[in-house]
Short mmCIF file of C-alpha atoms and ligand atoms in Angstrom, two decimals:
data_model
loop_
_atom_site.label_atom_id
_atom_site.label_comp_id
_atom_site.label_asym_id
_atom_site.label_seq_id
_atom_site.Cartn_x
_atom_site.Cartn_y
_atom_site.Cartn_z
CA MET A 1 36.01 75.57 -58.33
CA ASN A 2 39.11 77.81 -58.44
CA ILE A 3 42.40 75.95 -58.21
CA LEU A 4 45.81 77.51 -57.64
CA GLY A 5 48.15 75.47 -59.86
CA ILE A 6 51.87 75.34 -59.15
CA GLU A 7 54.42 73.99 -61.64
CA SER A 8 58.14 73.68 -60.91
CA THR A 9 59.42 70.45 -62.40
CA CYS A 10 62.21 71.80 -64.61
CA ASP A 11 63.48 75.34 -65.32
CA GLU A 12 60.10 77.10 -65.23
CA THR A 13 58.05 78.27 -62.28
CA GLY A 14 54.37 78.54 -63.18
CA VAL A 15 51.61 79.80 -60.91
CA ALA A 16 48.04 80.07 -62.16
CA VAL A 17 44.46 80.12 -60.96
CA VAL A 18 42.07 78.09 -63.10
CA ARG A 19 38.29 77.95 -62.76
CA ASN A 20 36.62 74.59 -63.37
CA GLY A 21 39.57 73.24 -65.33
CA ARG A 22 39.04 75.48 -68.34
CA GLU A 23 39.05 79.16 -67.55
CA VAL A 24 42.38 80.78 -66.70
CA LEU A 25 41.96 83.62 -64.20
CA VAL A 26 45.69 84.26 -63.71
CA ASN A 27 48.70 82.73 -65.42
CA LEU A 28 52.19 83.71 -64.30
CA LEU A 29 55.45 82.22 -65.47
CA ALA A 30 59.07 82.82 -64.50
CA SER A 31 61.84 81.03 -66.32
CA SER A 32 65.55 80.63 -65.75
CA VAL A 33 66.01 80.01 -69.48
CA ASN A 34 68.12 83.13 -70.00
CA LEU A 35 70.49 82.05 -67.27
CA GLN A 36 70.64 78.55 -68.81
CA LYS A 37 71.26 79.60 -72.42
CA LYS A 38 75.02 79.83 -72.16
CA TYR A 39 75.16 76.21 -70.97
CA GLY A 40 72.97 75.00 -73.85
CA GLY A 41 70.71 73.09 -71.45
CA VAL A 42 69.26 73.14 -67.96
CA VAL A 43 71.67 73.27 -65.03
CA PRO A 44 69.53 71.91 -62.16
CA GLU A 45 71.24 74.00 -59.50
CA ILE A 46 70.56 77.23 -61.41
CA ALA A 47 66.93 76.25 -61.99
CA ALA A 48 66.34 75.48 -58.31
CA ARG A 49 68.02 78.64 -57.02
CA GLU A 50 65.89 80.74 -59.33
CA GLN A 51 62.73 78.89 -58.30
CA THR A 52 63.50 79.48 -54.63
CA ARG A 53 63.76 83.18 -55.39
CA VAL A 54 60.56 83.53 -57.43
CA ILE A 55 57.99 81.05 -56.16
CA VAL A 56 56.57 82.91 -53.16
CA PRO A 57 56.47 86.32 -54.93
CA LEU A 58 54.65 84.64 -57.85
CA ILE A 59 52.06 83.08 -55.53
CA ASP A 60 51.68 86.45 -53.83
CA GLN A 61 51.16 88.15 -57.19
CA ALA A 62 48.55 85.58 -58.23
CA LEU A 63 46.67 86.16 -54.99
CA SER A 64 46.67 89.89 -55.58
CA ILE A 65 44.54 89.12 -58.64
CA VAL A 66 42.44 86.25 -57.23
CA PRO A 67 42.29 86.63 -53.44
CA LYS A 68 43.02 83.65 -51.25
CA ASP A 69 39.38 83.40 -50.13
CA HIS A 70 38.42 82.67 -53.74
CA VAL A 71 40.89 79.81 -54.03
CA ASP A 72 39.21 76.47 -53.30
CA ALA A 73 42.22 74.17 -53.59
CA ILE A 74 45.94 74.13 -54.28
CA ALA A 75 47.47 71.83 -56.90
CA VAL A 76 51.08 71.01 -57.53
CA SER A 77 53.00 68.85 -59.98
CA TYR A 78 54.92 66.41 -57.79
CA GLY A 79 56.81 64.59 -60.58
CA PRO A 80 58.49 63.70 -62.84
CA GLY A 81 61.27 66.26 -63.04
CA LEU A 82 64.44 67.56 -61.45
CA VAL A 83 64.38 66.74 -57.78
CA GLY A 84 65.61 70.13 -56.56
CA SER A 85 63.02 71.98 -58.62
CA LEU A 86 60.21 69.62 -57.64
CA VAL A 87 60.88 69.94 -53.94
CA ILE A 88 60.50 73.72 -54.13
CA GLY A 89 57.04 73.53 -55.73
CA VAL A 90 55.83 70.63 -53.62
CA GLU A 91 56.99 72.00 -50.27
CA SER A 92 55.59 75.47 -51.05
CA ALA A 93 52.21 74.00 -51.99
CA LYS A 94 52.15 71.88 -48.82
CA VAL A 95 52.92 74.87 -46.59
CA PHE A 96 50.19 77.03 -48.13
CA ALA A 97 47.64 74.22 -48.10
CA TYR A 98 48.38 73.40 -44.48
CA ALA A 99 48.49 77.00 -43.25
CA TRP A 100 45.31 78.01 -45.06
CA GLN A 101 43.52 74.71 -44.48
CA LYS A 102 42.82 74.27 -48.20
CA PRO A 103 42.66 70.88 -49.95
CA LEU A 104 45.85 69.86 -51.76
CA ILE A 105 45.80 68.04 -55.11
CA GLY A 106 48.84 66.19 -56.46
CA VAL A 107 49.25 66.24 -60.25
CA ASN A 108 51.49 64.13 -62.44
CA HIS A 109 53.23 66.69 -64.65
CA LEU A 110 52.69 64.52 -67.74
CA VAL A 111 48.98 64.27 -67.04
CA GLY A 112 49.08 68.07 -66.72
CA HIS A 113 50.33 68.30 -70.31
CA PHE A 114 47.31 66.22 -71.41
CA PHE A 115 44.81 68.46 -69.60
CA ALA A 116 46.36 71.63 -71.06
CA ASN A 117 44.02 70.80 -73.94
CA TRP A 118 40.96 71.62 -71.86
CA ILE A 119 42.12 75.17 -71.15
CA GLY A 120 40.02 77.78 -72.89
CA ARG A 121 38.17 75.13 -74.84
CA GLY A 122 34.41 74.88 -74.63
CA GLU A 123 34.32 72.05 -77.15
CA ALA A 124 34.15 68.55 -75.72
CA ILE A 125 37.08 66.27 -76.48
CA LYS A 126 35.61 62.88 -77.26
CA PHE A 127 36.69 59.64 -75.61
CA PRO A 128 38.25 57.21 -76.05
CA ALA A 129 41.28 59.28 -77.01
CA VAL A 130 44.85 58.57 -77.94
CA ALA A 131 47.32 60.99 -76.37
CA LEU A 132 50.83 61.90 -77.46
CA ILE A 133 52.87 63.58 -74.75
CA VAL A 134 56.08 64.98 -76.21
CA SER A 135 58.35 67.08 -74.04
CA GLY A 136 62.00 67.59 -73.19
CA GLY A 137 62.03 64.53 -70.96
CA HIS A 138 59.27 62.27 -72.34
CA THR A 139 57.79 60.83 -75.49
CA ASP A 140 54.74 58.79 -74.55
CA LEU A 141 51.72 57.41 -76.36
CA LEU A 142 48.66 56.66 -74.26
CA PHE A 143 45.15 55.38 -74.57
CA PHE A 144 42.63 57.36 -72.49
CA LYS A 145 39.39 55.45 -71.97
CA ASN A 146 37.90 58.43 -70.16
CA LEU A 147 39.12 61.40 -68.15
CA LYS A 148 40.51 59.27 -65.37
CA ARG A 149 41.43 55.87 -66.81
CA TYR A 150 44.43 55.57 -69.08
CA GLN A 151 46.98 53.07 -70.25
CA LEU A 152 50.53 53.66 -71.49
CA LEU A 153 51.03 52.24 -74.99
CA GLY A 154 54.68 53.08 -75.53
CA SER A 155 57.53 55.44 -74.73
CA THR A 156 60.92 56.44 -75.99
CA LEU A 157 63.60 53.86 -75.36
CA ASP A 158 66.31 56.54 -75.15
CA ASP A 159 66.13 60.29 -75.89
CA ALA A 160 62.84 62.17 -75.80
CA ALA A 161 61.74 64.05 -78.93
CA GLY A 162 62.30 67.44 -77.26
CA GLU A 163 65.69 66.31 -76.04
CA ALA A 164 66.65 65.44 -79.62
CA PHE A 165 65.61 68.93 -80.75
CA ASP A 166 67.72 70.43 -77.94
CA LYS A 167 70.78 68.28 -78.65
CA VAL A 168 70.71 68.83 -82.41
CA SER A 169 70.29 72.57 -81.85
CA LYS A 170 73.25 72.64 -79.50
CA PHE A 171 75.33 70.64 -81.97
CA LEU A 172 74.49 73.09 -84.76
CA GLY A 173 75.41 76.03 -82.53
CA LEU A 174 71.81 77.23 -82.33
CA GLY A 175 70.12 78.36 -79.12
CA TYR A 176 68.34 76.72 -76.21
CA PRO A 177 65.61 75.51 -76.06
CA GLY A 178 66.28 73.87 -79.38
CA GLY A 179 62.74 73.19 -80.60
CA PRO A 180 61.77 76.75 -81.53
CA GLU A 181 65.24 77.41 -83.03
CA ILE A 182 65.09 74.34 -85.26
CA GLU A 183 61.52 75.05 -86.27
CA LEU A 184 62.51 78.57 -87.33
CA LYS A 185 65.48 77.41 -89.39
CA ALA A 186 63.47 74.59 -90.98
CA ARG A 187 60.84 77.08 -92.06
CA LYS A 188 63.44 79.13 -93.92
CA PHE A 189 64.69 76.13 -95.88
CA LYS A 190 63.84 76.02 -99.59
CA PHE A 191 63.37 72.41 -100.61
CA LYS A 192 63.69 73.23 -104.32
CA SER A 193 67.21 74.63 -103.94
CA SER A 194 68.49 71.55 -102.13
CA ASN A 195 70.59 68.80 -103.68
CA LEU A 196 68.92 66.38 -101.32
CA LYS A 197 65.81 64.98 -102.92
CA VAL A 198 65.11 62.51 -100.16
CA ASN A 199 65.50 62.75 -96.43
CA PRO A 200 69.05 61.63 -95.54
CA PHE A 201 68.01 60.83 -91.96
CA PRO A 202 66.43 57.66 -90.58
CA LYS A 203 62.90 57.64 -89.18
CA PRO A 204 63.69 55.47 -86.18
CA MET A 205 61.32 52.64 -85.34
CA ILE A 206 58.69 53.87 -87.77
CA GLY A 207 58.00 50.29 -88.82
CA SER A 208 58.65 48.60 -85.48
CA GLY A 209 55.02 47.54 -85.06
CA ASP A 210 54.91 48.79 -81.48
CA PHE A 211 54.37 52.19 -79.91
CA ASN A 212 57.88 52.83 -78.69
CA PHE A 213 60.19 55.52 -79.99
CA SER A 214 63.94 56.11 -80.24
CA TYR A 215 65.63 59.40 -81.02
CA SER A 216 69.25 58.96 -80.07
CA GLY A 217 70.18 57.28 -83.39
CA LEU A 218 68.60 60.13 -85.33
CA LYS A 219 70.67 62.61 -83.36
CA THR A 220 73.84 60.61 -84.18
CA ALA A 221 72.83 60.49 -87.86
CA VAL A 222 72.62 64.29 -87.84
CA VAL A 223 76.06 64.55 -86.24
CA ASN A 224 77.61 62.19 -88.81
CA HIS A 225 75.93 63.99 -91.69
CA VAL A 226 77.04 67.45 -90.58
CA ASP A 227 80.60 66.34 -89.93
CA ARG A 228 80.91 65.51 -93.58
CA GLN A 229 80.20 68.97 -94.91
CA GLN A 230 80.63 72.63 -94.14
CA THR A 231 77.96 74.04 -91.92
CA THR A 232 76.86 77.16 -93.73
CA ASP A 233 73.60 78.79 -92.72
CA TYR A 234 71.92 77.14 -95.66
CA ARG A 235 73.21 73.72 -94.61
CA LYS A 236 71.91 74.27 -91.11
CA GLU A 237 68.47 75.10 -92.47
CA GLU A 238 68.58 71.96 -94.58
CA VAL A 239 69.59 69.77 -91.64
CA CYS A 240 66.91 71.33 -89.42
CA TYR A 241 64.27 70.76 -92.08
CA PHE A 242 65.04 67.09 -92.68
CA PHE A 243 65.62 66.38 -89.00
CA GLN A 244 62.25 67.93 -88.07
CA GLU A 245 60.52 65.99 -90.86
CA ALA A 246 61.97 62.73 -89.55
CA VAL A 247 60.89 63.44 -85.96
CA VAL A 248 57.41 64.53 -87.01
CA ASP A 249 56.86 61.61 -89.39
CA VAL A 250 57.55 59.05 -86.67
CA LEU A 251 55.34 60.83 -84.12
CA VAL A 252 52.48 61.19 -86.58
CA SER A 253 52.71 57.65 -87.93
CA LYS A 254 52.69 55.97 -84.50
CA THR A 255 49.95 58.22 -83.17
CA LEU A 256 47.66 57.53 -86.13
CA THR A 257 48.32 53.79 -85.98
CA ALA A 258 47.42 53.79 -82.28
CA ALA A 259 44.30 55.87 -82.90
CA LYS A 260 43.14 53.42 -85.56
CA ARG A 261 43.97 50.30 -83.60
CA PHE A 262 42.21 51.47 -80.43
CA GLY A 263 39.22 53.11 -82.09
CA ALA A 264 40.01 56.59 -80.76
CA LYS A 265 37.47 59.34 -81.28
CA SER A 266 40.09 62.06 -80.85
CA ILE A 267 43.82 62.64 -80.64
CA VAL A 268 45.19 64.81 -77.84
CA VAL A 269 48.73 66.18 -77.98
CA GLY A 270 50.63 67.85 -75.14
CA GLY A 271 54.11 68.86 -73.98
CA GLY A 272 56.63 71.40 -75.27
CA VAL A 273 57.02 69.70 -78.67
CA ALA A 274 53.25 70.10 -79.18
CA ALA A 275 54.10 73.77 -79.84
CA ASN A 276 55.83 72.67 -83.06
CA GLY A 277 54.01 74.08 -86.08
CA ARG A 278 55.07 71.29 -88.43
CA LEU A 279 53.79 68.58 -86.05
CA ARG A 280 50.48 70.44 -85.77
CA GLU A 281 50.20 70.78 -89.53
CA VAL A 282 51.08 67.20 -90.50
CA LEU A 283 49.12 65.48 -87.73
CA SER A 284 46.01 67.62 -88.28
CA GLU A 285 46.13 66.98 -92.01
CA LYS A 286 46.76 63.24 -91.83
CA ALA A 287 44.23 62.67 -89.04
CA GLY A 288 41.46 63.48 -91.53
CA ASP A 289 38.05 63.22 -89.86
CA LEU A 290 39.64 62.36 -86.55
CA LYS A 291 40.29 65.66 -84.82
CA ALA A 292 43.76 66.29 -83.35
CA PHE A 293 43.73 68.67 -80.38
CA PHE A 294 46.71 70.79 -79.39
CA PRO A 295 46.88 73.25 -76.49
CA GLU A 296 47.45 76.91 -77.18
CA LYS A 297 51.25 77.26 -77.62
CA LYS A 298 51.81 78.93 -74.26
CA PHE A 299 50.03 76.01 -72.59
CA SER A 300 52.03 73.40 -74.55
CA VAL A 301 55.24 74.26 -72.75
CA ASP A 302 55.40 74.01 -68.95
CA ASN A 303 52.93 76.27 -67.12
CA GLY A 304 50.89 76.41 -63.92
CA ALA A 305 47.49 76.54 -65.64
CA MET A 306 47.72 72.96 -66.92
CA ILE A 307 48.32 71.80 -63.34
CA GLY A 308 45.21 73.67 -62.17
CA ALA A 309 43.23 72.15 -65.07
CA ALA A 310 44.39 68.57 -64.47
CA ALA A 311 43.71 68.90 -60.74
CA PHE A 312 40.10 69.84 -61.44
CA PHE A 313 39.46 66.83 -63.67
CA GLN A 314 41.37 64.27 -61.61
CA GLN A 315 40.78 65.55 -58.06
CA ASN A 316 43.59 63.47 -56.61
CA PHE A 317 43.40 64.88 -53.07
CA VAL A 318 46.46 64.26 -50.93
CA ASP A 319 47.47 64.88 -47.34
CA PRO A 320 49.61 68.06 -47.17
CA LEU A 321 51.74 66.41 -44.51
CA LYS A 322 52.47 63.39 -46.69
CA LEU A 323 52.95 64.48 -50.31
CA THR A 324 56.52 63.95 -51.52
CA ALA A 325 58.22 64.90 -54.76
CA ASP A 326 58.73 61.93 -57.07
CA SER A 327 61.33 62.71 -59.73
CA GLY A 328 60.92 59.33 -61.45
CA LEU A 329 57.12 59.39 -61.67
CA HIS A 330 55.72 58.15 -65.00
CA PHE A 331 52.24 57.30 -66.21
O1 LIG B 401 57.02 70.38 -71.75
P1 LIG B 401 58.24 71.20 -71.73
O2 LIG B 401 58.09 72.71 -71.62
O3 LIG B 401 59.18 70.77 -70.56
C1 LIG B 401 59.33 69.42 -70.21
O4 LIG B 401 58.42 68.89 -69.52
O5 LIG B 401 60.34 68.84 -70.66
O6 LIG B 401 59.05 70.83 -73.05
C2 LIG B 401 60.27 71.42 -73.34
C3 LIG B 401 60.75 70.82 -74.65
C4 LIG B 401 62.16 71.27 -75.02
O7 LIG B 401 62.90 70.12 -75.38
C5 LIG B 401 61.94 72.17 -76.22
O8 LIG B 401 63.01 72.18 -77.14
C6 LIG B 401 60.68 71.58 -76.82
O9 LIG B 401 59.89 71.24 -75.72
N1 LIG B 401 59.97 72.57 -77.66
C7 LIG B 401 59.78 72.40 -78.98
C8 LIG B 401 59.15 73.59 -79.43
N2 LIG B 401 58.95 74.41 -78.36
C9 LIG B 401 59.46 73.76 -77.27
N3 LIG B 401 60.11 71.39 -79.80
C10 LIG B 401 59.81 71.54 -81.11
N4 LIG B 401 59.23 72.63 -81.62
C11 LIG B 401 58.88 73.68 -80.83
N5 LIG B 401 58.30 74.75 -81.35
ZN1 LIG B 402 56.65 69.52 -69.33
#
């Protein structure tokens, strides 16, 4: 089954064709990130204008590679996200599905991040699984009994992990998106040359006994710490290193506790922060025999292929005349 997946929940427009949830036949991505950089974050109006401009040409380009007659269904992420951006993807998908008389599948964007792990992977991911979805807007821990049945274990009470990366990056005068910038600086840091022998930042809620997260206090701790000293390049690397360690430690600790408590057979990570090399390293190492799965980096951040993959496994068929964007959708 070939599914045309459409993603337009934030500043990216992704269009892909995926066969049987695993094999990517086409994967196209347009981003307004360069237009957003000078604002240090996403301006919804700019994102939506850009999406209006690129979405139909992207679909057209995808169909020049996989002709329409070889597309069995259309899938679209209908939430959560920025309402203006969502409407563009959802309404485009509805029009094409209706005009071509193809089935339409609605995908929760967050579930899409989970299924990004099936792309290009022949290996079976074993259930039950614990999933960590970490993006710019969400930090969620879930228990997946099987492909279709899941339960939310906990979420962030304030900022998402990706949001904390973005805010700290902006505060330090680094670029947007913040995750890759901070990761790069942290990698340059030489622990041995630092006066700091222990992490000066808190690891919020690490011992809270539940599966919720909080990142806004950590962000404030960084701001207070940096205010007290000169921000040389070296200091920025140091702050990035310890900040990233704090974020990663909390994510890893809660994920492993959940995996143990619920008898998970695998750990599945998704969302933009899943591209973080340090998170991959620490979680994979500490998980021991329990395998931690991460999508390929380009499928960790927003993309159309994960929507095509999730649609195949969930097959949530919807009426093209009735689907509506839901910006507040959660698990
Ligand atoms: O999933 P995503 O592309 O969009 C949302 O659904 O939000 O995630 C974007 C987030 C941004 O906050 C970005 O800074 C973060 O993912 N991110 C990273 C890395 N790459 C992207 N965070 C940490 N390390 C990275 N390498
Ligand atoms: Zn996302």
